[in-house]
Amino acid sequence: MACIAEVLEFCREGGSALITIEGPPGMGKTRLLRESLTVGKSLGLCLELTTLNEQLASRFSRDQQVPPVDGRPLVKAVDNAHHMSDEEVNALVSKNGGDRHGVPTAWILARRTRVGAPPLDNFISSPVARNERILLGPLTESAALETATDALGALPTPELAQVLFRAGGHPRRLHELVEGMCEENSIAVSGHRAVLIQDRIPHSLTLRVRRSLLGYSDKFRQVVRVAATLGQEVYFGRVAAMMQMSPLELLPVLDELVSAGALVHHGDKLVFSDELLWRLVADWVPPTVREALQQQAAAQNSTAWRPAGLPDDDGDELQSGGSGSSEEGPEAILEGFGEKENTIIQLVCKGQTNQQVARRLRLSPHTVNYYLRKIFRAFGVNSRVELIRAVQQRTGPAAETPESNR
């Protein structure tokens, strides 16, 4: 907002400018555009708004727009500018942006990030022009917690905060998660604390995400559901083999998934943007279909898609259907723990890392770490080695301490 205010002040003093606001869907581009117009109005600038999505037009008050007045600087805002090609934007801004009958003009374009789309630089040829590009990304955990606190009117407990962090800081999904959980009585506010009653994805959020995915191509929906079935981390070659497509054929769909914010590059890995979205997409696949897809993936277990460094038991994880079950049922180990905790204890005793456990149970490593901390507290231990020894004392010598944990 400080950057935008500075650019609009520059326009008021006679300069022309272009501001592009970019980000995946739901990151707050429209909201930021509205706030920009409010700043422009406070500076005495004339305002014009065009939205290329009529469904969003009602979000803007007609009173917020200030008709052009001769000689007064003008702010021209375009929402959903991703519906225009770069050539169309170039022609529009170059024609009207530099100097419209001597009137300084600031353009503000909000658009979705597109893979391979260049910044809209040099679109204003005036020597007094400024170009600013604002990229919107997810909220930090502290900002997400502050946002949830503001929405709930109370500070979430650590247990509730862990559930809300599954939204990965995505502003719209976080808001809809909080709102839906409140509507379904999954959150209770007691005094100044918001408490988790039940850990369940709201039905309203499930429907909203599915409706959103229906707006994309058939190939997009097919690929994203296959990828979600195989885990939160996406192996491009594996998905291509499942789809019976060459990597080159799949590349345009991958670009679409990244542009839509469904997948993100995390270092050298491709992953779902957040755990919540991954769960929502994976749950959209019927259990019988999901099992069949996982069996197909297990049958295709080959070096054609296996990335370097993948643990040897990854194929076995696929064969298990990703359910996290083992030959010995969780209830056979320890009483007083839930099925998920018992499964994590089993896998830790077998020497699996948090990353391996996460893949097996279709959880994020962050969530696995959260469960492990609870298990440590329950056993009164501080490390995996101590946990394994404590389990051995309760169950006998069957659970041997793996060398990797020594």
GROMACS .gro file of C-alpha atoms in nm:
model
  406
    1MET     CA    1   0.000   0.000   0.000
    2ALA     CA    2   0.290   0.235   0.071
    3CYS     CA    3   0.430   0.163  -0.276
    4ILE     CA    4   0.091   0.224  -0.441
    5ALA     CA    5   0.038   0.547  -0.248
    6GLU     CA    6   0.382   0.669  -0.359
    7VAL     CA    7   0.306   0.593  -0.725
    8LEU     CA    8  -0.034   0.765  -0.712
    9GLU     CA    9   0.127   1.068  -0.549
   10PHE     CA   10   0.376   1.066  -0.838
   11CYS     CA   11   0.080   1.070  -1.077
   12ARG     CA   12  -0.085   1.359  -0.894
   13GLU     CA   13   0.234   1.558  -0.942
   14GLY     CA   14   0.216   1.510  -1.318
   15GLY     CA   15   0.378   1.173  -1.394
   16SER     CA   16   0.225   0.872  -1.565
   17ALA     CA   17   0.252   0.524  -1.419
   18LEU     CA   18   0.161   0.160  -1.452
   19ILE     CA   19   0.104  -0.071  -1.153
   20THR     CA   20   0.048  -0.442  -1.211
   21ILE     CA   21  -0.087  -0.652  -0.925
   22GLU     CA   22  -0.025  -1.022  -0.987
   23GLY     CA   23  -0.090  -1.346  -0.803
   24PRO     CA   24  -0.284  -1.674  -0.811
   25PRO     CA   25  -0.662  -1.678  -0.758
   26GLY     CA   26  -0.772  -1.590  -0.406
   27MET     CA   27  -0.460  -1.396  -0.307
   28GLY     CA   28  -0.639  -1.063  -0.272
   29LYS     CA   29  -0.577  -0.886  -0.603
   30THR     CA   30  -0.929  -0.744  -0.626
   31ARG     CA   31  -0.918  -0.632  -0.264
   32LEU     CA   32  -0.587  -0.454  -0.318
   33LEU     CA   33  -0.725  -0.289  -0.631
   34ARG     CA   34  -1.020  -0.155  -0.430
   35GLU     CA   35  -0.788  -0.019  -0.163
   36SER     CA   36  -0.579   0.147  -0.434
   37LEU     CA   37  -0.884   0.330  -0.566
   38THR     CA   38  -0.963   0.446  -0.215
   39VAL     CA   39  -0.613   0.592  -0.187
   40GLY     CA   40  -0.649   0.757  -0.528
   41LYS     CA   41  -0.978   0.914  -0.425
   42SER     CA   42  -0.823   1.050  -0.104
   43LEU     CA   43  -0.554   1.215  -0.316
   44GLY     CA   44  -0.816   1.390  -0.528
   45LEU     CA   45  -0.760   1.182  -0.842
   46CYS     CA   46  -1.036   1.094  -1.087
   47LEU     CA   47  -1.116   0.722  -1.100
   48GLU     CA   48  -1.230   0.484  -1.372
   49LEU     CA   49  -1.279   0.111  -1.317
   50THR     CA   50  -1.321  -0.170  -1.569
   51THR     CA   51  -1.369  -0.530  -1.459
   52LEU     CA   52  -1.341  -0.807  -1.714
   53ASN     CA   53  -1.549  -1.037  -1.494
   54GLU     CA   54  -1.903  -0.907  -1.454
   55GLN     CA   55  -1.958  -1.125  -1.148
   56LEU     CA   56  -1.709  -0.907  -0.963
   57ALA     CA   57  -1.851  -0.575  -1.080
   58SER     CA   58  -2.097  -0.562  -0.789
   59ARG     CA   59  -1.809  -0.558  -0.541
   60PHE     CA   60  -1.728  -0.201  -0.636
   61SER     CA   61  -1.951   0.083  -0.530
   62ARG     CA   62  -2.041   0.319  -0.812
   63ASP     CA   63  -1.994   0.601  -0.560
   64GLN     CA   64  -1.628   0.502  -0.537
   65GLN     CA   65  -1.566   0.607  -0.896
   66VAL     CA   66  -1.494   0.972  -0.965
   67PRO     CA   67  -1.575   1.083  -1.322
   68PRO     CA   68  -1.290   1.242  -1.522
   69VAL     CA   69  -1.252   1.619  -1.485
   70ASP     CA   70  -1.048   1.824  -1.731
   71GLY     CA   71  -0.694   1.867  -1.609
   72ARG     CA   72  -0.719   1.638  -1.306
   73PRO     CA   73  -0.493   1.330  -1.291
   74LEU     CA   74  -0.673   1.006  -1.365
   75VAL     CA   75  -0.649   0.652  -1.226
   76LYS     CA   76  -0.769   0.384  -1.468
   77ALA     CA   77  -0.806   0.044  -1.299
   78VAL     CA   78  -0.866  -0.287  -1.479
   79ASP     CA   79  -0.958  -0.595  -1.277
   80ASN     CA   80  -0.905  -0.947  -1.415
   81ALA     CA   81  -0.667  -0.812  -1.676
   82HIS     CA   82  -0.542  -1.167  -1.737
   83HIS     CA   83  -0.832  -1.197  -1.982
   84MET     CA   84  -0.639  -0.955  -2.204
   85SER     CA   85  -0.331  -1.056  -2.399
   86ASP     CA   86  -0.007  -0.870  -2.336
   87GLU     CA   87  -0.044  -0.717  -2.683
   88GLU     CA   88  -0.392  -0.584  -2.595
   89VAL     CA   89  -0.265  -0.438  -2.269
   90ASN     CA   90   0.029  -0.283  -2.450
   91ALA     CA   91  -0.197  -0.124  -2.711
   92LEU     CA   92  -0.443   0.002  -2.448
   93VAL     CA   93  -0.189   0.154  -2.213
   94SER     CA   94   0.036   0.295  -2.485
   95LYS     CA   95  -0.264   0.464  -2.646
   96ASN     CA   96  -0.411   0.611  -2.332
   97GLY     CA   97  -0.153   0.591  -2.058
   98GLY     CA   98   0.127   0.827  -2.143
   99ASP     CA   99  -0.056   1.154  -2.184
  100ARG     CA  100  -0.429   1.172  -2.246
  101HIS     CA  101  -0.484   1.530  -2.363
  102GLY     CA  102  -0.224   1.647  -2.113
  103VAL     CA  103  -0.380   1.455  -1.824
  104PRO     CA  104  -0.138   1.242  -1.614
  105THR     CA  105  -0.274   0.887  -1.591
  106ALA     CA  106  -0.195   0.597  -1.360
  107TRP     CA  107  -0.298   0.251  -1.479
  108ILE     CA  108  -0.356  -0.024  -1.222
  109LEU     CA  109  -0.397  -0.373  -1.370
  110ALA     CA  110  -0.483  -0.674  -1.155
  111ARG     CA  111  -0.423  -1.009  -1.321
  112ARG     CA  112  -0.349  -1.371  -1.239
  113THR     CA  113   0.009  -1.482  -1.262
  114ARG     CA  114   0.076  -1.664  -1.587
  115VAL     CA  115   0.370  -1.896  -1.636
  116GLY     CA  116   0.605  -1.738  -1.887
  117ALA     CA  117   0.418  -1.407  -1.894
  118PRO     CA  118   0.669  -1.118  -1.888
  119PRO     CA  119   0.628  -0.819  -1.657
  120LEU     CA  120   0.442  -0.535  -1.823
  121ASP     CA  121   0.755  -0.321  -1.847
  122ASN     CA  122   0.804  -0.033  -2.088
  123PHE     CA  123   0.436  -0.021  -2.178
  124ILE     CA  124   0.431   0.350  -2.108
  125SER     CA  125   0.672   0.536  -2.332
  126SER     CA  126   0.659   0.869  -2.150
  127PRO     CA  127   0.997   0.969  -2.001
  128VAL     CA  128   0.822   1.056  -1.674
  129ALA     CA  129   0.662   0.711  -1.645
  130ARG     CA  130   0.695   0.462  -1.359
  131ASN     CA  131   0.638   0.088  -1.368
  132GLU     CA  132   0.569  -0.110  -1.051
  133ARG     CA  133   0.496  -0.481  -1.025
  134ILE     CA  134   0.341  -0.615  -0.703
  135LEU     CA  135   0.340  -0.993  -0.655
  136LEU     CA  136   0.098  -1.129  -0.398
  137GLY     CA  137   0.182  -1.455  -0.223
  138PRO     CA  138   0.056  -1.648   0.081
  139LEU     CA  139   0.045  -1.506   0.430
  140THR     CA  140   0.313  -1.597   0.682
  141GLU     CA  141   0.198  -1.813   0.974
  142SER     CA  142   0.201  -1.512   1.208
  143ALA     CA  143  -0.008  -1.308   0.962
  144ALA     CA  144  -0.245  -1.602   0.909
  145LEU     CA  145  -0.286  -1.637   1.286
  146GLU     CA  146  -0.356  -1.265   1.317
  147THR     CA  147  -0.612  -1.286   1.035
  148ALA     CA  148  -0.788  -1.582   1.200
  149THR     CA  149  -0.786  -1.404   1.536
  150ASP     CA  150  -0.949  -1.100   1.377
  151ALA     CA  151  -1.217  -1.317   1.211
  152LEU     CA  152  -1.291  -1.518   1.526
  153GLY     CA  153  -1.262  -1.235   1.775
  154ALA     CA  154  -1.043  -1.465   1.982
  155LEU     CA  155  -0.694  -1.617   1.971
  156PRO     CA  156  -0.690  -1.975   1.833
  157THR     CA  157  -0.541  -2.240   2.060
  158PRO     CA  158  -0.223  -2.409   1.929
  159GLU     CA  159  -0.427  -2.715   1.826
  160LEU     CA  160  -0.670  -2.503   1.624
  161ALA     CA  161  -0.385  -2.298   1.478
  162GLN     CA  162  -0.227  -2.615   1.337
  163VAL     CA  163  -0.553  -2.694   1.156
  164LEU     CA  164  -0.578  -2.340   1.016
  165PHE     CA  165  -0.215  -2.347   0.899
  166ARG     CA  166  -0.313  -2.625   0.657
  167ALA     CA  167  -0.451  -2.348   0.436
  168GLY     CA  168  -0.088  -2.254   0.373
  169GLY     CA  169  -0.157  -1.884   0.428
  170HIS     CA  170  -0.392  -1.869   0.127
  171PRO     CA  171  -0.613  -1.571   0.224
  172ARG     CA  172  -0.942  -1.683   0.068
  173ARG     CA  173  -0.914  -2.048   0.175
  174LEU     CA  174  -0.817  -1.943   0.528
  175HIS     CA  175  -1.120  -1.713   0.549
  176GLU     CA  176  -1.355  -1.979   0.412
  177LEU     CA  177  -1.206  -2.244   0.642
  178VAL     CA  178  -1.264  -2.030   0.952
  179GLU     CA  179  -1.612  -1.927   0.839
  180GLY     CA  180  -1.715  -2.283   0.748
  181MET     CA  181  -1.581  -2.436   1.070
  182CYS     CA  182  -1.773  -2.178   1.273
  183GLU     CA  183  -2.093  -2.249   1.080
  184GLU     CA  184  -2.056  -2.624   1.140
  185ASN     CA  185  -1.970  -2.576   1.509
  186SER     CA  186  -1.618  -2.712   1.467
  187ILE     CA  187  -1.482  -2.409   1.655
  188ALA     CA  188  -1.600  -2.278   1.991
  189VAL     CA  189  -1.506  -1.936   2.128
  190SER     CA  190  -1.462  -1.932   2.504
  191GLY     CA  191  -1.358  -1.599   2.646
  192HIS     CA  192  -1.053  -1.482   2.456
  193ARG     CA  193  -0.969  -1.828   2.317
  194ALA     CA  194  -1.098  -2.011   2.008
  195VAL     CA  195  -1.098  -2.387   2.064
  196LEU     CA  196  -1.103  -2.674   1.813
  197ILE     CA  197  -1.409  -2.897   1.864
  198GLN     CA  198  -1.366  -3.127   1.564
  199ASP     CA  199  -1.106  -3.146   1.289
  200ARG     CA  200  -1.322  -3.163   0.978
  201ILE     CA  201  -1.310  -2.977   0.648
  202PRO     CA  202  -1.628  -2.767   0.613
  203HIS     CA  203  -1.877  -2.886   0.353
  204SER     CA  204  -1.910  -2.532   0.217
  205LEU     CA  205  -1.536  -2.512   0.146
  206THR     CA  206  -1.541  -2.852  -0.026
  207LEU     CA  207  -1.821  -2.739  -0.258
  208ARG     CA  208  -1.656  -2.404  -0.330
  209VAL     CA  209  -1.323  -2.560  -0.433
  210ARG     CA  210  -1.495  -2.818  -0.653
  211ARG     CA  211  -1.701  -2.548  -0.825
  212SER     CA  212  -1.381  -2.354  -0.883
  213LEU     CA  213  -1.208  -2.656  -1.039
  214LEU     CA  214  -1.504  -2.711  -1.269
  215GLY     CA  215  -1.413  -2.379  -1.433
  216TYR     CA  216  -1.092  -2.530  -1.571
  217SER     CA  217  -1.038  -2.769  -1.860
  218ASP     CA  218  -1.115  -3.141  -1.840
  219LYS     CA  219  -0.744  -3.219  -1.873
  220PHE     CA  220  -0.663  -2.980  -1.586
  221ARG     CA  221  -0.912  -3.153  -1.353
  222GLN     CA  222  -0.794  -3.498  -1.458
  223VAL     CA  223  -0.427  -3.422  -1.398
  224VAL     CA  224  -0.475  -3.243  -1.067
  225ARG     CA  225  -0.684  -3.530  -0.925
  226VAL     CA  226  -0.436  -3.795  -1.039
  227ALA     CA  227  -0.152  -3.593  -0.887
  228ALA     CA  228  -0.340  -3.551  -0.558
  229THR     CA  229  -0.409  -3.923  -0.541
  230LEU     CA  230  -0.035  -3.996  -0.551
  231GLY     CA  231   0.061  -3.755  -0.271
  232GLN     CA  232   0.117  -3.391  -0.181
  233GLU     CA  233   0.453  -3.393  -0.357
  234VAL     CA  234   0.409  -3.425  -0.734
  235TYR     CA  235   0.645  -3.635  -0.944
  236PHE     CA  236   0.603  -3.504  -1.297
  237GLY     CA  237   0.723  -3.821  -1.469
  238ARG     CA  238   0.495  -4.041  -1.260
  239VAL     CA  239   0.188  -3.832  -1.344
  240ALA     CA  240   0.283  -3.833  -1.713
  241ALA     CA  241   0.306  -4.214  -1.706
  242MET     CA  242  -0.029  -4.242  -1.530
  243MET     CA  243  -0.188  -4.012  -1.790
  244GLN     CA  244  -0.017  -4.201  -2.074
  245MET     CA  245   0.124  -3.871  -2.196
  246SER     CA  246   0.474  -3.763  -2.276
  247PRO     CA  247   0.624  -3.499  -2.044
  248LEU     CA  248   0.618  -3.257  -2.337
  249GLU     CA  249   0.243  -3.309  -2.385
  250LEU     CA  250   0.181  -3.263  -2.013
  251LEU     CA  251   0.385  -2.944  -1.983
  252PRO     CA  252   0.104  -2.699  -2.087
  253VAL     CA  253  -0.127  -2.850  -1.824
  254LEU     CA  254   0.149  -2.819  -1.566
  255ASP     CA  255   0.186  -2.449  -1.653
  256GLU     CA  256  -0.189  -2.410  -1.606
  257LEU     CA  257  -0.175  -2.580  -1.265
  258VAL     CA  258   0.104  -2.350  -1.149
  259SER     CA  259  -0.071  -2.039  -1.285
  260ALA     CA  260  -0.390  -2.140  -1.102
  261GLY     CA  261  -0.195  -2.166  -0.778
  262ALA     CA  262  -0.271  -2.536  -0.737
  263LEU     CA  263   0.096  -2.637  -0.757
  264VAL     CA  264   0.406  -2.446  -0.656
  265HIS     CA  265   0.778  -2.500  -0.696
  266HIS     CA  266   0.937  -2.564  -0.356
  267GLY     CA  267   1.309  -2.574  -0.419
  268ASP     CA  268   1.362  -2.847  -0.675
  269LYS     CA  269   1.028  -3.009  -0.594
  270LEU     CA  270   0.677  -2.955  -0.725
  271VAL     CA  271   0.412  -2.971  -0.452
  272PHE     CA  272   0.051  -2.876  -0.389
  273SER     CA  273   0.039  -2.517  -0.272
  274ASP     CA  274  -0.102  -2.616   0.067
  275GLU     CA  275  -0.212  -2.924   0.255
  276LEU     CA  276  -0.576  -2.816   0.266
  277LEU     CA  277  -0.610  -2.785  -0.112
  278TRP     CA  278  -0.436  -3.120  -0.157
  279ARG     CA  279  -0.682  -3.289   0.079
  280LEU     CA  280  -0.979  -3.124  -0.090
  281VAL     CA  281  -0.869  -3.241  -0.434
  282ALA     CA  282  -0.771  -3.591  -0.317
  283ASP     CA  283  -1.105  -3.637  -0.141
  284TRP     CA  284  -1.281  -3.547  -0.465
  285VAL     CA  285  -1.162  -3.881  -0.604
  286PRO     CA  286  -1.392  -4.167  -0.491
  287PRO     CA  287  -1.209  -4.414  -0.262
  288THR     CA  288  -1.242  -4.705  -0.508
  289VAL     CA  289  -1.101  -4.493  -0.791
  290ARG     CA  290  -0.823  -4.365  -0.567
  291GLU     CA  291  -0.726  -4.722  -0.477
  292ALA     CA  292  -0.724  -4.824  -0.844
  293LEU     CA  293  -0.503  -4.529  -0.936
  294GLN     CA  294  -0.259  -4.610  -0.656
  295GLN     CA  295  -0.244  -4.972  -0.769
  296GLN     CA  296  -0.175  -4.856  -1.123
  297ALA     CA  297   0.103  -4.632  -0.995
  298ALA     CA  298   0.252  -4.925  -0.800
  299ALA     CA  299   0.245  -5.140  -1.115
  300GLN     CA  300   0.438  -4.869  -1.298
  301ASN     CA  301   0.709  -4.869  -1.032
  302SER     CA  302   1.018  -4.817  -1.247
  303THR     CA  303   1.316  -4.590  -1.281
  304ALA     CA  304   1.129  -4.407  -1.559
  305TRP     CA  305   0.970  -4.186  -1.296
  306ARG     CA  306   1.152  -4.265  -0.971
  307PRO     CA  307   1.345  -3.952  -0.866
  308ALA     CA  308   1.698  -3.975  -0.734
  309GLY     CA  309   1.718  -4.040  -0.363
  310LEU     CA  310   1.364  -4.178  -0.328
  311PRO     CA  311   1.350  -4.433  -0.043
  312ASP     CA  312   1.337  -4.797  -0.152
  313ASP     CA  313   1.007  -4.856   0.023
  314ASP     CA  314   0.822  -4.587  -0.174
  315GLY     CA  315   0.670  -4.847  -0.406
  316ASP     CA  316   0.549  -5.040  -0.100
  317GLU     CA  317   0.385  -4.722   0.026
  318LEU     CA  318   0.193  -4.698  -0.299
  319GLN     CA  319   0.088  -5.059  -0.279
  320SER     CA  320  -0.054  -4.999   0.065
  321GLY     CA  321  -0.295  -4.751  -0.093
  322GLY     CA  322  -0.151  -4.462   0.103
  323SER     CA  323  -0.378  -4.543   0.394
  324GLY     CA  324  -0.094  -4.574   0.639
  325SER     CA  325  -0.201  -4.924   0.741
  326SER     CA  326   0.049  -5.200   0.815
  327GLU     CA  327   0.042  -5.573   0.853
  328GLU     CA  328   0.003  -5.531   1.224
  329GLY     CA  329  -0.296  -5.312   1.299
  330PRO     CA  330  -0.239  -4.991   1.496
  331GLU     CA  331  -0.462  -5.116   1.778
  332ALA     CA  332  -0.220  -5.405   1.833
  333ILE     CA  333   0.055  -5.173   1.956
  334LEU     CA  334  -0.066  -4.933   2.220
  335GLU     CA  335  -0.390  -4.848   2.387
  336GLY     CA  336  -0.477  -4.487   2.458
  337PHE     CA  337  -0.368  -4.361   2.118
  338GLY     CA  338  -0.573  -4.300   1.805
  339GLU     CA  339  -0.523  -4.490   1.481
  340LYS     CA  340  -0.314  -4.215   1.326
  341GLU     CA  341  -0.084  -4.181   1.630
  342ASN     CA  342  -0.038  -4.559   1.646
  343THR     CA  343   0.050  -4.573   1.276
  344ILE     CA  344   0.306  -4.294   1.318
  345ILE     CA  345   0.459  -4.480   1.614
  346GLN     CA  346   0.485  -4.796   1.404
  347LEU     CA  347   0.655  -4.616   1.114
  348VAL     CA  348   0.898  -4.434   1.343
  349CYS     CA  349   0.993  -4.766   1.502
  350LYS     CA  350   1.065  -4.898   1.150
  351GLY     CA  351   1.311  -4.612   1.100
  352GLN     CA  352   1.106  -4.398   0.863
  353THR     CA  353   1.173  -4.024   0.852
  354ASN     CA  354   0.908  -3.757   0.892
  355GLN     CA  355   0.907  -3.710   0.513
  356GLN     CA  356   0.847  -4.082   0.455
  357VAL     CA  357   0.573  -4.092   0.720
  358ALA     CA  358   0.412  -3.786   0.563
  359ARG     CA  359   0.402  -3.947   0.219
  360ARG     CA  360   0.263  -4.269   0.357
  361LEU     CA  361  -0.017  -4.102   0.555
  362ARG     CA  362  -0.086  -3.825   0.301
  363LEU     CA  363   0.006  -3.558   0.556
  364SER     CA  364   0.249  -3.271   0.550
  365PRO     CA  365   0.581  -3.313   0.738
  366HIS     CA  366   0.467  -3.019   0.953
  367THR     CA  367   0.158  -3.214   1.061
  368VAL     CA  368   0.360  -3.530   1.127
  369ASN     CA  369   0.594  -3.327   1.347
  370TYR     CA  370   0.292  -3.193   1.536
  371TYR     CA  371   0.168  -3.548   1.606
  372LEU     CA  372   0.517  -3.657   1.710
  373ARG     CA  373   0.538  -3.379   1.966
  374LYS     CA  374   0.209  -3.497   2.116
  375ILE     CA  375   0.337  -3.856   2.124
  376PHE     CA  376   0.664  -3.746   2.287
  377ARG     CA  377   0.469  -3.565   2.560
  378ALA     CA  378   0.248  -3.868   2.618
  379PHE     CA  379   0.553  -4.093   2.664
  380GLY     CA  380   0.754  -3.831   2.852
  381VAL     CA  381   1.042  -3.850   2.602
  382ASN     CA  382   1.237  -3.596   2.399
  383SER     CA  383   1.370  -3.791   2.100
  384ARG     CA  384   1.285  -4.066   1.853
  385VAL     CA  385   1.539  -4.300   2.013
  386GLU     CA  386   1.379  -4.254   2.354
  387LEU     CA  387   1.036  -4.308   2.199
  388ILE     CA  388   1.142  -4.638   2.041
  389ARG     CA  389   1.286  -4.759   2.371
  390ALA     CA  390   0.966  -4.662   2.552
  391VAL     CA  391   0.761  -4.854   2.293
  392GLN     CA  392   0.989  -5.157   2.336
  393GLN     CA  393   0.922  -5.152   2.711
  394ARG     CA  394   0.548  -5.171   2.647
  395THR     CA  395   0.540  -5.410   2.352
  396GLY     CA  396   0.849  -5.624   2.396
  397PRO     CA  397   1.157  -5.660   2.172
  398ALA     CA  398   0.962  -5.669   1.845
  399ALA     CA  399   1.022  -5.300   1.785
  400GLU     CA  400   1.396  -5.288   1.724
  401THR     CA  401   1.582  -4.961   1.719
  402PRO     CA  402   1.679  -4.884   1.356
  403GLU     CA  403   2.036  -4.781   1.293
  404SER     CA  404   1.912  -4.463   1.127
  405ASN     CA  405   1.773  -4.346   1.460
  406ARG     CA  406   2.077  -4.418   1.675
   0.00000   0.00000   0.00000
